[in-house]
XYZ file of N, CA and C in Angstrom:
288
model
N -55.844 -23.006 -32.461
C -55.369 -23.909 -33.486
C -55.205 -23.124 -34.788
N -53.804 -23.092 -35.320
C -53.814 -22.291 -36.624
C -54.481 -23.140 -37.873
N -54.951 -21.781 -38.942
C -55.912 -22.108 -39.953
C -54.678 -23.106 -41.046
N -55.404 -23.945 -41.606
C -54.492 -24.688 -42.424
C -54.857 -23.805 -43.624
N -54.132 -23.752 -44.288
C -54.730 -23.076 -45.898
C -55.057 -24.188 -47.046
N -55.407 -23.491 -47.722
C -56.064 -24.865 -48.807
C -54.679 -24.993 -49.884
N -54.496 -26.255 -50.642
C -53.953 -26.611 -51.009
C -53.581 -26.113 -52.322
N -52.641 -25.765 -53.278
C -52.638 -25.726 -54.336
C -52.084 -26.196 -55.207
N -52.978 -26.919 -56.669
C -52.699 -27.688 -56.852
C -52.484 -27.012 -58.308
N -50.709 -27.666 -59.066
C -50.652 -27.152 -60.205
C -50.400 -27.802 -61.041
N -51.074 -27.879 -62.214
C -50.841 -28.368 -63.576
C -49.044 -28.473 -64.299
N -48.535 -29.934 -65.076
C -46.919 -29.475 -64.782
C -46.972 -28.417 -66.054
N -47.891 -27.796 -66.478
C -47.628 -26.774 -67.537
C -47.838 -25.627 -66.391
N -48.709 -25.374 -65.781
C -48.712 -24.459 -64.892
C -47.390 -24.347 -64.311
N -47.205 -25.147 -63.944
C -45.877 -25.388 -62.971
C -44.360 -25.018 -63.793
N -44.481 -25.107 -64.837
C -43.737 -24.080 -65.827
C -43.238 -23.383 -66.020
N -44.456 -22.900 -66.746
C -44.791 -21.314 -66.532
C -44.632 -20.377 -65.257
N -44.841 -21.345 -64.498
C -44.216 -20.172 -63.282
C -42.544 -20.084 -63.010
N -42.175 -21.458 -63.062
C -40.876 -21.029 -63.133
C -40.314 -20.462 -63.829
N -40.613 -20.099 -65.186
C -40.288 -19.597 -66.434
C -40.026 -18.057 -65.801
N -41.458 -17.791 -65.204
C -41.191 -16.393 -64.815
C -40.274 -16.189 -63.580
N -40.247 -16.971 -62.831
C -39.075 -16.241 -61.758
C -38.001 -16.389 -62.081
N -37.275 -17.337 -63.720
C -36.001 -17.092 -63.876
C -36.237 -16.091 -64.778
N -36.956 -15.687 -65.875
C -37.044 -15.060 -66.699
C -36.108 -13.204 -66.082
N -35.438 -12.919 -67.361
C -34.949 -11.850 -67.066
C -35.738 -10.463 -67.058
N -36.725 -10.381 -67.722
C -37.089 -9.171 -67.746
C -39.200 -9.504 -67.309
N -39.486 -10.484 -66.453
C -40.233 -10.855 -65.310
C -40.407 -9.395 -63.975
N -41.377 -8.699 -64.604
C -41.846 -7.789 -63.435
C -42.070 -8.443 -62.300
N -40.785 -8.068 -61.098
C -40.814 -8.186 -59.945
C -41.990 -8.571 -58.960
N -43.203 -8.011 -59.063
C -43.843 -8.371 -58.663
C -44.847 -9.880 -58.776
N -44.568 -9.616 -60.359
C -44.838 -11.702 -60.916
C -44.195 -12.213 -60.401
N -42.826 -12.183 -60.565
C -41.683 -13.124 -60.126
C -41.868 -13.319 -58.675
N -42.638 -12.890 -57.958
C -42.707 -13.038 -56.409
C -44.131 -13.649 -56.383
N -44.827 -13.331 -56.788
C -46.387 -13.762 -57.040
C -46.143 -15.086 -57.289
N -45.331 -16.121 -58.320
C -44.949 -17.080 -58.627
C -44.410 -17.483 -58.190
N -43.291 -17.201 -57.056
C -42.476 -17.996 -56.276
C -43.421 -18.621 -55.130
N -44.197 -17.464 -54.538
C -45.550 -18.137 -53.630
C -46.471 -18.706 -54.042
N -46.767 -19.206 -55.648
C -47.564 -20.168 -55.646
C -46.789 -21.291 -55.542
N -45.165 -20.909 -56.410
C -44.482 -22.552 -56.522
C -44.771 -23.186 -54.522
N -44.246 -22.524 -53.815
C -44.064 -22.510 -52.799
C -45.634 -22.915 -51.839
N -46.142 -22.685 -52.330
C -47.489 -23.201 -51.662
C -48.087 -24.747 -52.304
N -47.496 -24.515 -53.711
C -47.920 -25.988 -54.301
C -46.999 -27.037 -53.725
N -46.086 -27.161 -52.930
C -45.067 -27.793 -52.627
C -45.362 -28.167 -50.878
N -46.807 -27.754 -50.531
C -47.006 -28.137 -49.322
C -47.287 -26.813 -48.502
N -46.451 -25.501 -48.752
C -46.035 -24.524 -47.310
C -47.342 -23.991 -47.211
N -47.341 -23.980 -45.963
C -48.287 -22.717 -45.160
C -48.396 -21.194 -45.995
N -49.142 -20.230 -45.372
C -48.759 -19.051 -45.562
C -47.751 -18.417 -44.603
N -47.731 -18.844 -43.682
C -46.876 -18.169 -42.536
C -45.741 -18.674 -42.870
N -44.908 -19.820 -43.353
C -43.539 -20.137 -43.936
C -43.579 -19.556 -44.899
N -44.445 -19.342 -45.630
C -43.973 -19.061 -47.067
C -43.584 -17.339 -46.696
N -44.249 -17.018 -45.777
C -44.398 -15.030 -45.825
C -42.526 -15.298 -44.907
N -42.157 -15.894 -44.166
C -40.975 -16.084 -43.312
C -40.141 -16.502 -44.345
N -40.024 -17.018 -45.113
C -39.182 -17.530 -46.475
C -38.829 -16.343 -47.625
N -39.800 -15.644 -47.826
C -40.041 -14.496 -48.747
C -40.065 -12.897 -48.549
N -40.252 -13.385 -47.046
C -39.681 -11.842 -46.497
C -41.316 -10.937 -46.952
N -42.612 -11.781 -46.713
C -43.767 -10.609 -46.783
C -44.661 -10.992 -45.874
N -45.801 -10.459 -45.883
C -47.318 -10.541 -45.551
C -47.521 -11.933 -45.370
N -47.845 -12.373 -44.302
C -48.670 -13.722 -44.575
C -50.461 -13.722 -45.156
N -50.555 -12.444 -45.057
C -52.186 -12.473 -45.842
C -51.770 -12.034 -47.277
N -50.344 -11.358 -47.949
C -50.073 -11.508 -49.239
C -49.874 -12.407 -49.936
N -49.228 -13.819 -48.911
C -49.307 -14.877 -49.568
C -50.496 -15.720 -49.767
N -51.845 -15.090 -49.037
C -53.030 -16.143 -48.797
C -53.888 -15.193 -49.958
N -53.380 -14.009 -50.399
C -54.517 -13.320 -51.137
C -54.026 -13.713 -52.525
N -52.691 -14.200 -52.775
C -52.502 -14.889 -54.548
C -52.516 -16.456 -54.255
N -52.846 -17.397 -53.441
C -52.929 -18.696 -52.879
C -54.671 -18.309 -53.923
N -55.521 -17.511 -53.067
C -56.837 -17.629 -53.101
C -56.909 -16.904 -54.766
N -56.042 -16.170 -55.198
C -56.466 -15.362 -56.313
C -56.297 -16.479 -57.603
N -54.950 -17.257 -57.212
C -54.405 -18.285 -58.389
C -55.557 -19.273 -58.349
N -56.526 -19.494 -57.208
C -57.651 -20.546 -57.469
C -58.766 -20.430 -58.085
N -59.271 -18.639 -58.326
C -60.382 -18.247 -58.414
C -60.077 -17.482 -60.450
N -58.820 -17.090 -60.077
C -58.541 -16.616 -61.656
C -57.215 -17.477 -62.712
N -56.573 -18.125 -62.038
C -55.688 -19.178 -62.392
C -54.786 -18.005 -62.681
N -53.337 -18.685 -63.770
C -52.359 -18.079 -64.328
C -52.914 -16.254 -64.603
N -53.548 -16.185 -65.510
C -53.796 -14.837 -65.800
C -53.707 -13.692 -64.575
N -54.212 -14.113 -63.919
C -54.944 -13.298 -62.630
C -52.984 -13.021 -61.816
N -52.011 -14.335 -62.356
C -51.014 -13.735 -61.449
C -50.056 -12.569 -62.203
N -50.317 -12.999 -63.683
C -49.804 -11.579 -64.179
C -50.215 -10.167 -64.566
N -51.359 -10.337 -64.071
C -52.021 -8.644 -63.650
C -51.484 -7.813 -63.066
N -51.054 -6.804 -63.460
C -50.394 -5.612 -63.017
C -50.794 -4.210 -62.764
N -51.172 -3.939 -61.400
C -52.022 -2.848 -61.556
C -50.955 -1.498 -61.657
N -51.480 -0.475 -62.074
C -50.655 0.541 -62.858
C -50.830 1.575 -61.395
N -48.959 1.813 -61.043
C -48.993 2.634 -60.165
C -48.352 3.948 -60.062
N -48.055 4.592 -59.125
C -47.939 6.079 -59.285
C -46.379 6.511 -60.300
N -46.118 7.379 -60.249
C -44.968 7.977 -61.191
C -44.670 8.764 -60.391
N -43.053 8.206 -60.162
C -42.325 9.622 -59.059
C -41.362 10.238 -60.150
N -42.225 11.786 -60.016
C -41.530 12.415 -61.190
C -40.059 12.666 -60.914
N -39.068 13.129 -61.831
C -37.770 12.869 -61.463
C -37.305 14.586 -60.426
N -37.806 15.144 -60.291
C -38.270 16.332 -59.724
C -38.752 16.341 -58.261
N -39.610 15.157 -57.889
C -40.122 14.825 -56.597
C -39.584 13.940 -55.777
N -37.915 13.435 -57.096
C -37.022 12.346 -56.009
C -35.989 13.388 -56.130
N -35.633 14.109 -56.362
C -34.932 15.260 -55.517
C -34.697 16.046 -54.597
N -36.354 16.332 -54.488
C -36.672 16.818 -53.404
C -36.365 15.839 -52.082
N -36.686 14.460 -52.169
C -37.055 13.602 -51.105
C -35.929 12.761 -50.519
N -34.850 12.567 -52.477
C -33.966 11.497 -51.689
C -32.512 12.380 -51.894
N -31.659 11.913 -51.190
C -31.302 11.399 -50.158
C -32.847 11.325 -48.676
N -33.405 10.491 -47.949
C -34.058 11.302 -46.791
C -33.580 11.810 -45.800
């Protein structure tokens, strides 16, 4: 029997604000997706539709489901700081 996931439930200011960011133009990609799976989970979906809808992880959609409950809004625009491909090391690599 598949796991139901828990529900999420959003404030219509919450509910906003998130859309704000997935139309917003200059919305780091990764928010803008972070926010489409909460809109998308507050609206009823599973994780497994929502990951088939969005083209990811169904445990990526259950780890910001669980993160938006435990840290709210803030927690979805956290951005952790990642590597730097120097312009030197995409020469080497791309074309592959």
């Amino acid at each position: 029997m598949p796991k139901i996931a828990s529900a999420v439930v959003l404030s219509e200011t919450d509910r906003n604000q998130l859309e704000s960011w997935v139309r917003a133009q200059f919305t780091p990609q990764q928010v803008a997706l972070r926010s489409r799976i909460l809109l998308l989970a507050a609206d009823g979906k599973q994780d497994l539709e929502i990951a088939g809808e969005l083209n990811v992880n169904r445990h990526y959609s259950a780890l910001w489901r669980k993160r938006f409950q435990t840290q709210g809004l803030d927690g979805v625009w956290e951005i952790q700081p990642g590597r730097v491909v120097s312009p030197r090391t995409m020469r080497t690599r791309w074309p592959p």
